[in-house]
């Protein structure tokens, strides 16, 4: 019975594709070409799904400068000592094996008329569809006294890798009873619970290694993601260690001096030992170069993640301005699958199914104390709109929190194999 | 956690839908053999790690894959090298654990009888994948009409991409259950159990909450095929 069904589906698909000729919508150069810029949760997923599902009908090239991708998600757990840096690193070998042409270079230009992408290494790649998934860059001047040349003295550690290792080294080198400061970012930014999970992980490290140390958080926002859960957890696990200074207490009026290692909040200067500055964010620079941004982000159509500025360009993940979804790896991965389905449909006539999006963000507060928030989304004419959601409750049992943490580990293994192909 | 009743009769009832691969052994006799394993291992909804890890959902899973159990380095390494538990690999392991995974913590001489091994593997299989689900969903039923819906594989493949952010397409379980290769009825029943909030999990309740009956059927058909 299922065999009959399979055969039936196969023939109808072939027949309808034949009727919807031309089957290959490439402009006189053989196979249609997709170029993906950025090999993170959005780009790697999109490249893998288009290559996998088109079964060789589409040439897929992924441009990503780094040879090992360190996930930003779970990098706080490295700061807390729950993960090694190696646990966060992933190679692109699995993508290459699944048929993606992986180019380790920087994309430095996009010519939308000629439909080409130029590379720092000198070459240029033609495309029929271009997918931008460049993640975030920082807004110049958003934290007075800080710019990218200060990132060694005051790391952002908001692109995982050497910055994360640097912040961990500084945390370890803190004097006894020293002060760890964080300047939290304004909305919207990558990973809404991220700064607060980081505070929790830093507190976990300090509680075990430097228990008289203090943590100051200067925050331009009046409230933040999972606030009740984090504040409950900070009280339970790290009582008195964390001083969160929100908008109403001047947390948004901040300057830093990376040379003197001081942080000034609402006119009051404090000497700090470590200062984690997470500036305001914008779409990765290549989106700006491509001319698809409006303000800090790249507006997209919810139905397929296509840019509102160019129907042959798609923008995924953190860089996109899509509506209600948080900027997270899970969101980018979810958006990539909708986009891959649409791109494949446009280039080969394969069936395009309705967009469905979802997201869940897990955060770790202390050992075996995991919490999560999630939602489902749909495409409307205006935006990606939230349908339904849930959040962990305060006062949950230790058993529930432990199960939530274990689930997050399962999710990490799941999403990374969904992005990069199964581990062999 | 909702209290779950667990009894031999339930397990035997589940035999009708024992779903992991080709069950060649006799799980009823396997339950007798299991007594040797039960000195160190638990299975079932209330199982905890003891001397040995919980053995729920180990079929198809990577060796050394339960994230909160402290395995020997040898077992962790074997899993990292690609060892997955199947009827064949479990048969080899149970015959002589320390031959297959030298320096495993499991101090058990092994089961000499091939029949005993097949039987206990069949019994362990009842606590994996769809067979385990069938036991959890005992007392919850979906209508024959819903079960009769034939799933559209192409649609199922597209919809499955929402699942594979967490559930691995190759059946690995690193803390989130494997969902490939289940019998259609078990899969559909489990999904409707979440949708109607008979099962507890908030993520799954949310995801299934907006899946229509034909979409659940499509997913069941697609994931069943992935297990082949």
Coordinates of N, CA, C and O in Angstrom, one line a residue, chain A residues 281-384:
Chain A
X281 N 23.5 45.8 18.3 CA 23.8 45.0 17.1 C 23.1 45.4 15.9 O 22.1 46.1 15.9
X282 N 23.6 45.0 14.7 CA 23.0 45.2 13.4 C 23.3 44.0 12.5 O 24.1 43.1 12.9
X283 N 22.7 43.9 11.4 CA 22.9 42.8 10.5 C 24.4 42.8 10.1 O 25.1 43.8 10.0
X284 N 24.9 41.6 9.9 CA 26.3 41.4 9.4 C 26.5 42.3 8.2 O 25.6 42.5 7.3
X285 N 27.7 42.8 8.1 CA 28.1 43.9 7.2 C 27.7 43.6 5.7 O 27.3 44.5 5.0
X286 N 27.8 42.4 5.3 CA 27.6 42.0 3.9 C 26.2 42.4 3.5 O 25.9 42.7 2.3
X287 N 25.2 42.3 4.4 CA 23.8 42.6 4.1 C 23.7 44.1 3.8 O 23.0 44.5 2.9
X288 N 24.5 44.9 4.5 CA 24.5 46.4 4.2 C 25.2 46.6 2.8 O 24.7 47.4 2.0
X289 N 26.3 45.9 2.6 CA 27.0 46.0 1.3 C 26.0 45.6 0.1 O 26.0 46.3 -0.9
X290 N 25.2 44.6 0.4 CA 24.3 44.1 -0.7 C 23.1 45.1 -0.9 O 22.4 45.0 -1.8
X291 N 23.0 46.1 0.1 CA 22.0 47.1 -0.1 C 20.6 46.5 0.3 O 19.6 47.1 -0.2
X292 N 20.5 45.5 1.1 CA 19.2 45.0 1.5 C 18.8 45.4 2.9 O 17.7 44.9 3.4
X293 N 19.5 46.2 3.6 CA 19.2 46.6 4.9 C 18.3 47.9 4.9 O 18.4 48.7 3.9
X294 N 17.5 48.1 5.9 CA 16.8 49.3 6.1 C 17.0 49.7 7.6 O 16.5 49.0 8.5
X295 N 17.9 50.6 7.9 CA 18.3 50.8 9.3 C 19.3 49.7 9.6 O 20.2 49.4 8.8
X296 N 19.2 49.1 10.8 CA 20.2 48.1 11.2 C 19.9 46.7 10.6 O 20.8 45.9 10.7
X297 N 18.8 46.4 10.1 CA 18.4 45.0 9.8 C 17.9 44.9 8.4 O 17.6 46.0 7.8
X298 N 17.8 43.7 7.9 CA 17.3 43.5 6.5 C 15.9 43.0 6.5 O 15.6 41.8 6.9
X299 N 14.9 43.8 6.1 CA 13.5 43.4 6.1 C 13.3 42.3 5.1 O 13.8 42.3 4.0
X300 N 12.5 41.3 5.5 CA 12.2 40.1 4.6 C 10.7 39.9 4.6 O 9.9 40.3 5.5
X301 N 10.3 39.2 3.5 CA 8.9 38.7 3.4 C 8.7 37.4 4.2 O 9.5 36.5 4.1
X302 N 7.7 37.3 5.1 CA 7.6 36.2 6.0 C 7.4 34.9 5.3 O 7.8 33.8 5.8
X303 N 6.8 34.9 4.1 CA 6.4 33.6 3.5 C 7.6 32.8 3.1 O 7.5 31.6 3.1
X304 N 8.7 33.5 2.7 CA 9.9 32.7 2.2 C 11.2 33.3 2.6 O 12.2 32.8 2.2
X305 N 11.2 34.3 3.4 CA 12.5 35.0 3.9 C 13.2 35.7 2.8 O 14.3 36.1 2.9
X306 N 12.5 36.0 1.7 CA 13.1 36.8 0.6 C 13.2 38.3 1.0 O 12.3 38.8 1.8
X307 N 14.2 38.9 0.6 CA 14.4 40.3 0.9 C 13.3 41.2 0.3 O 12.9 41.0 -0.8
X308 N 12.9 42.2 1.1 CA 12.0 43.2 0.5 C 12.6 44.1 -0.5 O 11.9 44.7 -1.3
X309 N 13.9 44.0 -0.6 CA 14.6 44.9 -1.6 C 15.0 44.2 -2.9 O 15.3 44.8 -3.9
X310 N 15.0 42.8 -2.9 CA 15.5 42.1 -4.0 C 14.9 40.7 -4.0 O 15.2 39.9 -3.1
X311 N 14.1 40.3 -4.9 CA 13.4 39.0 -4.9 C 14.3 37.8 -5.1 O 14.0 36.7 -4.8
X312 N 15.6 38.1 -5.5 CA 16.5 37.0 -5.7 C 17.5 36.8 -4.5 O 18.4 36.0 -4.6
X313 N 17.2 37.6 -3.5 CA 18.1 37.5 -2.3 C 17.2 37.2 -1.1 O 16.1 37.7 -1.0
X314 N 17.7 36.3 -0.3 CA 17.0 35.9 0.9 C 17.9 36.2 2.1 O 19.1 36.1 2.0
X315 N 17.3 36.6 3.2 CA 18.1 36.9 4.4 C 17.6 36.1 5.6 O 16.4 36.1 5.9
X316 N 18.5 35.3 6.2 CA 18.1 34.4 7.3 C 18.7 34.9 8.7 O 19.7 35.5 8.7
X317 N 18.0 34.4 9.7 CA 18.6 34.5 11.0 C 18.7 35.9 11.6 O 17.8 36.8 11.3
X318 N 19.7 36.1 12.4 CA 19.9 37.3 13.2 C 19.8 38.6 12.3 O 19.3 39.6 12.7
X319 N 20.3 38.5 11.1 CA 20.4 39.7 10.2 C 19.0 40.2 9.7 O 18.9 41.3 9.3
X320 N 18.1 39.2 9.7 CA 16.8 39.6 9.1 C 15.9 40.3 10.1 O 16.0 40.2 11.3
X321 N 15.0 41.1 9.5 CA 14.0 41.8 10.3 C 12.7 41.1 9.8 O 12.2 41.4 8.7
X322 N 12.1 40.2 10.6 CA 11.0 39.4 10.1 C 9.7 39.5 10.9 O 8.7 39.0 10.5
X323 N 9.8 40.1 12.1 CA 8.6 40.1 12.9 C 8.8 39.6 14.3 O 9.7 40.1 15.0
X324 N 8.1 38.6 14.7 CA 8.1 38.2 16.1 C 9.1 37.2 16.6 O 9.3 37.0 17.8
X325 N 9.8 36.6 15.7 CA 10.8 35.6 16.1 C 12.0 36.2 16.8 O 12.5 37.2 16.3
X326 N 12.5 35.6 17.9 CA 13.7 36.1 18.5 C 14.9 35.8 17.6 O 14.8 34.8 16.8
X327 N 16.0 36.5 17.7 CA 17.2 36.2 17.0 C 17.9 35.1 17.7 O 18.5 35.3 18.7
X328 N 17.8 33.9 17.2 CA 18.4 32.7 17.8 C 18.8 31.7 16.8 O 18.4 31.8 15.6
X329 N 19.7 30.8 17.2 CA 20.1 29.8 16.3 C 19.0 28.9 15.8 O 18.9 28.5 14.7
X330 N 18.1 28.6 16.8 CA 16.9 27.8 16.5 C 16.1 28.5 15.5 O 15.6 27.9 14.5
X331 N 15.8 29.8 15.6 CA 15.0 30.5 14.7 C 15.6 30.5 13.3 O 15.0 30.3 12.3
X332 N 17.0 30.7 13.2 CA 17.7 30.8 12.0 C 17.5 29.4 11.2 O 17.3 29.3 10.0
X333 N 17.7 28.4 12.0 CA 17.6 27.0 11.5 C 16.1 26.8 10.9 O 16.0 26.2 9.9
X334 N 15.2 27.2 11.7 CA 13.8 27.1 11.3 C 13.5 27.9 10.0 O 12.9 27.4 9.0
X335 N 14.0 29.1 10.0 CA 13.8 30.0 8.8 C 14.5 29.4 7.6 O 14.0 29.5 6.4
X336 N 15.6 28.8 7.8 CA 16.4 28.2 6.7 C 15.6 27.1 5.9 O 15.7 27.0 4.7
X337 N 14.9 26.4 6.7 CA 14.1 25.3 6.0 C 13.0 25.8 5.2 O 12.7 25.3 4.1
X338 N 12.3 26.8 5.7 CA 11.3 27.5 4.9 C 11.9 28.1 3.6 O 11.3 27.9 2.5
X339 N 13.0 28.7 3.8 CA 13.7 29.4 2.7 C 14.1 28.3 1.7 O 14.0 28.5 0.4
X340 N 14.7 27.2 2.1 CA 15.3 26.2 1.3 C 14.1 25.6 0.4 O 14.3 25.4 -0.8
X341 N 13.0 25.4 1.0 CA 11.9 24.8 0.3 C 11.4 25.8 -0.8 O 11.1 25.4 -1.9
X342 N 11.4 27.1 -0.5 CA 10.9 28.1 -1.4 C 12.0 28.3 -2.6 O 11.6 28.4 -3.7
X343 N 13.2 28.3 -2.2 CA 14.3 28.5 -3.2 C 14.3 27.3 -4.2 O 14.4 27.4 -5.4
X344 N 14.2 26.1 -3.7 CA 14.1 24.9 -4.5 C 12.9 24.9 -5.4 O 13.0 24.6 -6.6
X345 N 11.8 25.4 -4.9 CA 10.6 25.5 -5.7 C 10.8 26.4 -6.8 O 10.4 26.2 -8.0
X346 N 11.4 27.6 -6.5 CA 11.6 28.6 -7.5 C 12.5 28.2 -8.6 O 12.4 28.5 -9.8
X347 N 13.5 27.4 -8.3 CA 14.6 27.0 -9.2 C 14.3 25.7 -10.0 O 14.8 25.5 -11.1
X348 N 13.5 24.8 -9.4 CA 13.3 23.5 -10.0 C 11.9 23.1 -10.2 O 11.5 22.1 -10.7
X349 N 11.0 24.0 -9.7 CA 9.5 23.7 -9.8 C 9.1 22.7 -8.8 O 7.9 22.2 -8.9
X350 N 9.9 22.3 -7.8 CA 9.4 21.4 -6.7 C 8.3 22.0 -5.9 O 8.2 23.2 -5.9
X351 N 7.6 21.2 -5.2 CA 6.4 21.7 -4.5 C 6.8 22.6 -3.4 O 7.7 22.2 -2.6
X352 N 6.1 23.7 -3.2 CA 6.4 24.6 -2.1 C 5.3 24.5 -1.1 O 4.1 24.7 -1.4
X353 N 5.7 24.1 0.1 CA 4.7 23.9 1.2 C 4.6 25.2 2.0 O 5.5 26.0 2.0
X354 N 3.5 25.3 2.8 CA 3.3 26.6 3.6 C 4.4 26.7 4.6 O 4.8 25.7 5.2
X355 N 4.7 28.0 4.9 CA 5.8 28.3 5.9 C 5.3 28.0 7.3 O 4.2 28.3 7.7
X356 N 6.1 27.3 8.1 CA 5.9 27.0 9.5 C 7.2 27.3 10.2 O 8.2 26.8 9.8
X357 N 7.1 28.1 11.2 CA 8.3 28.4 12.0 C 8.2 28.1 13.5 O 7.1 28.1 14.0
X358 N 9.3 27.7 14.1 CA 9.2 27.5 15.6 C 10.6 27.9 16.2 O 11.6 28.0 15.5
X359 N 10.5 28.1 17.5 CA 11.8 28.4 18.2 C 11.6 27.9 19.7 O 10.6 28.0 20.2
X360 N 12.7 27.4 20.2 CA 12.8 27.2 21.6 C 14.2 27.6 22.1 O 15.2 27.3 21.4
X361 N 14.3 28.4 23.2 CA 15.6 28.7 23.7 C 15.8 28.2 25.1 O 14.9 28.5 26.0
X362 N 16.8 27.3 25.3 CA 17.1 26.8 26.6 C 18.2 27.7 27.3 O 19.1 28.1 26.6
X363 N 18.1 27.8 28.6 CA 19.2 28.5 29.3 C 19.5 27.7 30.5 O 18.6 27.1 31.2
X364 N 20.8 27.8 30.9 CA 21.2 27.1 32.1 C 21.5 28.1 33.2 O 22.2 29.1 32.9
X365 N 20.9 28.0 34.4 CA 21.1 28.9 35.4 C 22.2 28.4 36.4 O 23.1 29.2 36.9
X366 N 22.2 27.2 36.7 CA 23.2 26.5 37.5 C 23.2 25.0 37.2 O 22.4 24.6 36.4
X367 N 24.1 24.3 37.8 CA 24.1 22.8 37.5 C 22.7 22.2 37.5 O 22.0 22.4 38.5
X368 N 22.4 21.6 36.4 CA 21.1 20.9 36.3 C 19.9 21.8 36.6 O 18.8 21.3 37.0
X369 N 20.0 23.1 36.4 CA 18.9 24.0 36.6 C 18.6 24.7 35.2 O 19.0 25.8 35.0
X370 N 18.0 24.0 34.3 CA 17.7 24.5 33.0 C 16.3 25.1 32.9 O 15.4 24.6 33.6
X371 N 16.1 26.1 32.1 CA 14.8 26.7 31.8 C 14.7 26.9 30.3 O 15.7 26.9 29.6
X372 N 13.4 27.0 29.8 CA 13.3 27.2 28.4 C 12.1 28.1 28.1 O 11.2 28.2 28.9
X373 N 12.1 28.6 26.9 CA 11.0 29.4 26.4 C 10.8 29.1 24.9 O 11.8 28.9 24.3
X374 N 9.6 29.0 24.4 CA 9.5 28.7 23.0 C 8.2 29.2 22.5 O 7.2 29.6 23.2
X375 N 8.1 29.2 21.1 CA 6.8 29.6 20.5 C 6.8 29.0 19.1 O 7.8 28.7 18.5
X376 N 5.6 29.0 18.5 CA 5.4 28.7 17.1 C 5.0 29.9 16.4 O 4.4 30.8 17.0
X377 N 5.2 30.0 15.1 CA 5.0 31.2 14.3 C 4.4 30.8 12.9 O 4.7 29.7 12.4
X378 N 3.7 31.8 12.3 CA 3.2 31.6 11.0 C 3.5 32.9 10.1 O 3.8 34.0 10.7
X379 N 3.5 32.7 8.8 CA 3.7 33.9 7.9 C 2.4 34.6 7.7 O 1.4 34.0 7.3
X380 N 2.4 35.9 7.9 CA 1.3 36.7 7.5 C 1.8 37.7 6.5 O 3.0 37.7 6.1
X381 N 0.9 38.5 5.9 CA 1.3 39.5 4.9 C 2.4 40.4 5.4 O 3.3 40.9 4.7
X382 N 2.2 40.8 6.7 CA 3.1 41.8 7.3 C 4.4 41.3 7.9 O 5.4 41.9 7.8
X383 N 4.3 40.1 8.5 CA 5.4 39.6 9.3 C 5.3 38.2 9.6 O 4.3 37.5 9.4
X384 N 6.4 37.6 10.3 CA 6.3 36.3 10.9 C 5.6 36.6 12.3 O 6.1 37.4 13.1

